[in-house]
JSON list of C-alpha atoms in Angstrom, two decimals:
[
{"chain": "A", "resi": 1, "resn": "PRO", "atom": "CA", "xyz": [7.45, -9.93, -12.85]},
{"chain": "A", "resi": 2, "resn": "PRO", "atom": "CA", "xyz": [10.14, -9.62, -10.71]},
{"chain": "A", "resi": 3, "resn": "ALA", "atom": "CA", "xyz": [13.54, -12.38, -11.63]},
{"chain": "A", "resi": 4, "resn": "ARG", "atom": "CA", "xyz": [12.90, -15.54, -10.53]},
{"chain": "A", "resi": 5, "resn": "GLY", "atom": "CA", "xyz": [13.23, -15.09, -6.60]},
{"chain": "A", "resi": 6, "resn": "GLY", "atom": "CA", "xyz": [12.86, -11.20, -6.85]},
{"chain": "A", "resi": 7, "resn": "SER", "atom": "CA", "xyz": [10.43, -9.98, -4.56]},
{"chain": "A", "resi": 8, "resn": "TYR", "atom": "CA", "xyz": [7.49, -8.14, -4.79]},
{"chain": "A", "resi": 9, "resn": "SER", "atom": "CA", "xyz": [5.07, -4.85, -3.64]},
{"chain": "A", "resi": 10, "resn": "ILE", "atom": "CA", "xyz": [1.75, -5.64, -3.47]},
{"chain": "A", "resi": 11, "resn": "LEU", "atom": "CA", "xyz": [-0.42, -2.00, -2.79]},
{"chain": "A", "resi": 12, "resn": "PHE", "atom": "CA", "xyz": [-3.83, -1.44, -1.78]},
{"chain": "A", "resi": 13, "resn": "PHE", "atom": "CA", "xyz": [-4.62, 2.29, -2.58]},
{"chain": "A", "resi": 14, "resn": "GLY", "atom": "CA", "xyz": [-7.59, 3.54, -0.75]},
{"chain": "A", "resi": 15, "resn": "ARG", "atom": "CA", "xyz": [-9.32, 4.86, 2.13]},
{"chain": "A", "resi": 16, "resn": "LEU", "atom": "CA", "xyz": [-8.51, 2.42, 4.82]},
{"chain": "A", "resi": 17, "resn": "PHE", "atom": "CA", "xyz": [-12.48, 1.48, 5.42]},
{"chain": "A", "resi": 18, "resn": "ASN", "atom": "CA", "xyz": [-14.06, -1.65, 5.91]},
{"chain": "A", "resi": 19, "resn": "MET", "atom": "CA", "xyz": [-16.77, -1.06, 2.32]},
{"chain": "A", "resi": 20, "resn": "LYS", "atom": "CA", "xyz": [-13.22, -0.94, 0.42]},
{"chain": "A", "resi": 21, "resn": "GLY", "atom": "CA", "xyz": [-11.88, -4.39, 1.12]},
{"chain": "A", "resi": 22, "resn": "ALA", "atom": "CA", "xyz": [-8.90, -3.26, 3.10]},
{"chain": "A", "resi": 23, "resn": "ASP", "atom": "CA", "xyz": [-9.50, -6.22, 5.67]},
{"chain": "A", "resi": 24, "resn": "GLN", "atom": "CA", "xyz": [-10.35, -8.66, 2.81]},
{"chain": "A", "resi": 25, "resn": "PHE", "atom": "CA", "xyz": [-6.67, -7.74, 1.33]},
{"chain": "A", "resi": 26, "resn": "VAL", "atom": "CA", "xyz": [-5.08, -8.10, 4.80]},
{"chain": "A", "resi": 27, "resn": "GLN", "atom": "CA", "xyz": [-6.79, -11.30, 5.04]},
{"chain": "A", "resi": 28, "resn": "SER", "atom": "CA", "xyz": [-5.60, -12.68, 1.63]},
{"chain": "A", "resi": 29, "resn": "ALA", "atom": "CA", "xyz": [-1.95, -11.49, 1.83]},
{"chain": "A", "resi": 30, "resn": "VAL", "atom": "CA", "xyz": [-1.73, -13.36, 5.19]},
{"chain": "A", "resi": 31, "resn": "MET", "atom": "CA", "xyz": [-3.20, -16.28, 3.95]},
{"chain": "A", "resi": 32, "resn": "LEU", "atom": "CA", "xyz": [-0.67, -16.37, 0.78]},
{"chain": "A", "resi": 33, "resn": "LEU", "atom": "CA", "xyz": [2.25, -15.92, 2.94]},
{"chain": "A", "resi": 34, "resn": "ARG", "atom": "CA", "xyz": [1.37, -18.53, 5.30]},
{"chain": "A", "resi": 35, "resn": "ALA", "atom": "CA", "xyz": [0.94, -20.95, 2.23]},
{"chain": "A", "resi": 36, "resn": "ARG", "atom": "CA", "xyz": [3.81, -19.15, 0.41]},
{"chain": "A", "resi": 37, "resn": "PRO", "atom": "CA", "xyz": [6.72, -18.41, 3.26]},
{"chain": "A", "resi": 38, "resn": "GLU", "atom": "CA", "xyz": [9.01, -18.61, 0.58]},
{"chain": "A", "resi": 39, "resn": "LEU", "atom": "CA", "xyz": [7.56, -15.76, -1.23]},
{"chain": "A", "resi": 40, "resn": "ARG", "atom": "CA", "xyz": [9.44, -12.43, -0.96]},
{"chain": "A", "resi": 41, "resn": "ALA", "atom": "CA", "xyz": [6.65, -10.28, -1.06]},
{"chain": "A", "resi": 42, "resn": "ARG", "atom": "CA", "xyz": [6.01, -6.56, 0.72]},
{"chain": "A", "resi": 43, "resn": "PHE", "atom": "CA", "xyz": [1.88, -5.66, 1.44]},
{"chain": "A", "resi": 44, "resn": "LEU", "atom": "CA", "xyz": [1.96, -1.81, 1.21]},
{"chain": "A", "resi": 45, "resn": "LEU", "atom": "CA", "xyz": [-1.43, 0.32, 1.99]},
{"chain": "A", "resi": 46, "resn": "VAL", "atom": "CA", "xyz": [-1.85, 3.87, 1.07]},
{"chain": "A", "resi": 47, "resn": "GLY", "atom": "CA", "xyz": [-4.32, 5.92, 1.98]},
{"chain": "A", "resi": 48, "resn": "TYR", "atom": "CA", "xyz": [-6.33, 7.87, 4.16]},
{"chain": "A", "resi": 49, "resn": "ASP", "atom": "CA", "xyz": [-7.27, 6.47, 7.88]},
{"chain": "A", "resi": 50, "resn": "GLY", "atom": "CA", "xyz": [-10.15, 6.78, 8.88]},
{"chain": "A", "resi": 51, "resn": "ALA", "atom": "CA", "xyz": [-11.58, 5.81, 12.59]},
{"chain": "A", "resi": 52, "resn": "GLU", "atom": "CA", "xyz": [-14.25, 3.04, 12.05]},
{"chain": "A", "resi": 53, "resn": "SER", "atom": "CA", "xyz": [-13.06, 0.12, 12.96]},
{"chain": "A", "resi": 54, "resn": "PRO", "atom": "CA", "xyz": [-14.63, -2.08, 15.22]},
{"chain": "A", "resi": 55, "resn": "PHE", "atom": "CA", "xyz": [-12.88, -0.80, 18.39]},
{"chain": "A", "resi": 56, "resn": "GLY", "atom": "CA", "xyz": [-13.48, 2.87, 17.75]},
{"chain": "A", "resi": 57, "resn": "ARG", "atom": "CA", "xyz": [-9.67, 3.69, 16.86]},
{"chain": "A", "resi": 58, "resn": "SER", "atom": "CA", "xyz": [-7.87, 3.85, 13.51]},
{"chain": "A", "resi": 59, "resn": "TYR", "atom": "CA", "xyz": [-9.02, 1.48, 10.95]},
{"chain": "A", "resi": 60, "resn": "ALA", "atom": "CA", "xyz": [-5.49, 0.81, 10.07]},
{"chain": "A", "resi": 61, "resn": "ALA", "atom": "CA", "xyz": [-5.03, -0.36, 14.08]},
{"chain": "A", "resi": 62, "resn": "TYR", "atom": "CA", "xyz": [-7.83, -2.73, 13.50]},
{"chain": "A", "resi": 63, "resn": "LEU", "atom": "CA", "xyz": [-6.20, -4.02, 10.21]},
{"chain": "A", "resi": 64, "resn": "ARG", "atom": "CA", "xyz": [-3.35, -4.47, 12.02]},
{"chain": "A", "resi": 65, "resn": "THR", "atom": "CA", "xyz": [-4.57, -7.24, 14.64]},
{"chain": "A", "resi": 66, "resn": "LEU", "atom": "CA", "xyz": [-5.37, -9.09, 11.62]},
{"chain": "A", "resi": 67, "resn": "ILE", "atom": "CA", "xyz": [-1.79, -9.54, 11.19]},
{"chain": "A", "resi": 68, "resn": "PRO", "atom": "CA", "xyz": [0.22, -12.40, 13.14]},
{"chain": "A", "resi": 69, "resn": "ALA", "atom": "CA", "xyz": [3.36, -10.91, 14.80]},
{"chain": "A", "resi": 70, "resn": "ALA", "atom": "CA", "xyz": [5.74, -12.85, 12.74]},
{"chain": "A", "resi": 71, "resn": "LEU", "atom": "CA", "xyz": [4.37, -11.34, 9.61]},
{"chain": "A", "resi": 72, "resn": "LEU", "atom": "CA", "xyz": [4.19, -7.62, 10.25]},
{"chain": "A", "resi": 73, "resn": "ASP", "atom": "CA", "xyz": [7.44, -7.02, 8.93]},
{"chain": "A", "resi": 74, "resn": "ARG", "atom": "CA", "xyz": [6.18, -7.60, 5.57]},
{"chain": "A", "resi": 75, "resn": "PHE", "atom": "CA", "xyz": [3.27, -4.85, 5.79]},
{"chain": "A", "resi": 76, "resn": "GLU", "atom": "CA", "xyz": [3.69, -1.20, 5.85]},
{"chain": "A", "resi": 77, "resn": "PHE", "atom": "CA", "xyz": [0.92, 1.14, 6.31]},
{"chain": "A", "resi": 78, "resn": "THR", "atom": "CA", "xyz": [2.10, 4.87, 4.74]},
{"chain": "A", "resi": 79, "resn": "GLY", "atom": "CA", "xyz": [-1.02, 6.67, 5.35]},
{"chain": "A", "resi": 80, "resn": "GLN", "atom": "CA", "xyz": [-2.24, 9.22, 2.77]},
{"chain": "A", "resi": 81, "resn": "LEU", "atom": "CA", "xyz": [0.38, 10.63, 0.43]}
]
């Protein structure tokens, strides 16, 4: 773990798709950041972005709608590596 007061990077690695739990990862991260706003954590989502979202566009775009604007800078969607 990082030193006391250090920063964390928490990774989701896999296809961005509802069956993989990416939405649960984002919702859990938002809950954690709301409960612990002092936590210096970034959340990285790495993987292929599918088009199987509830809105018929990229799943990453859908996931971004789950993140409050004030927390968007704590999330990074890298796409497929």
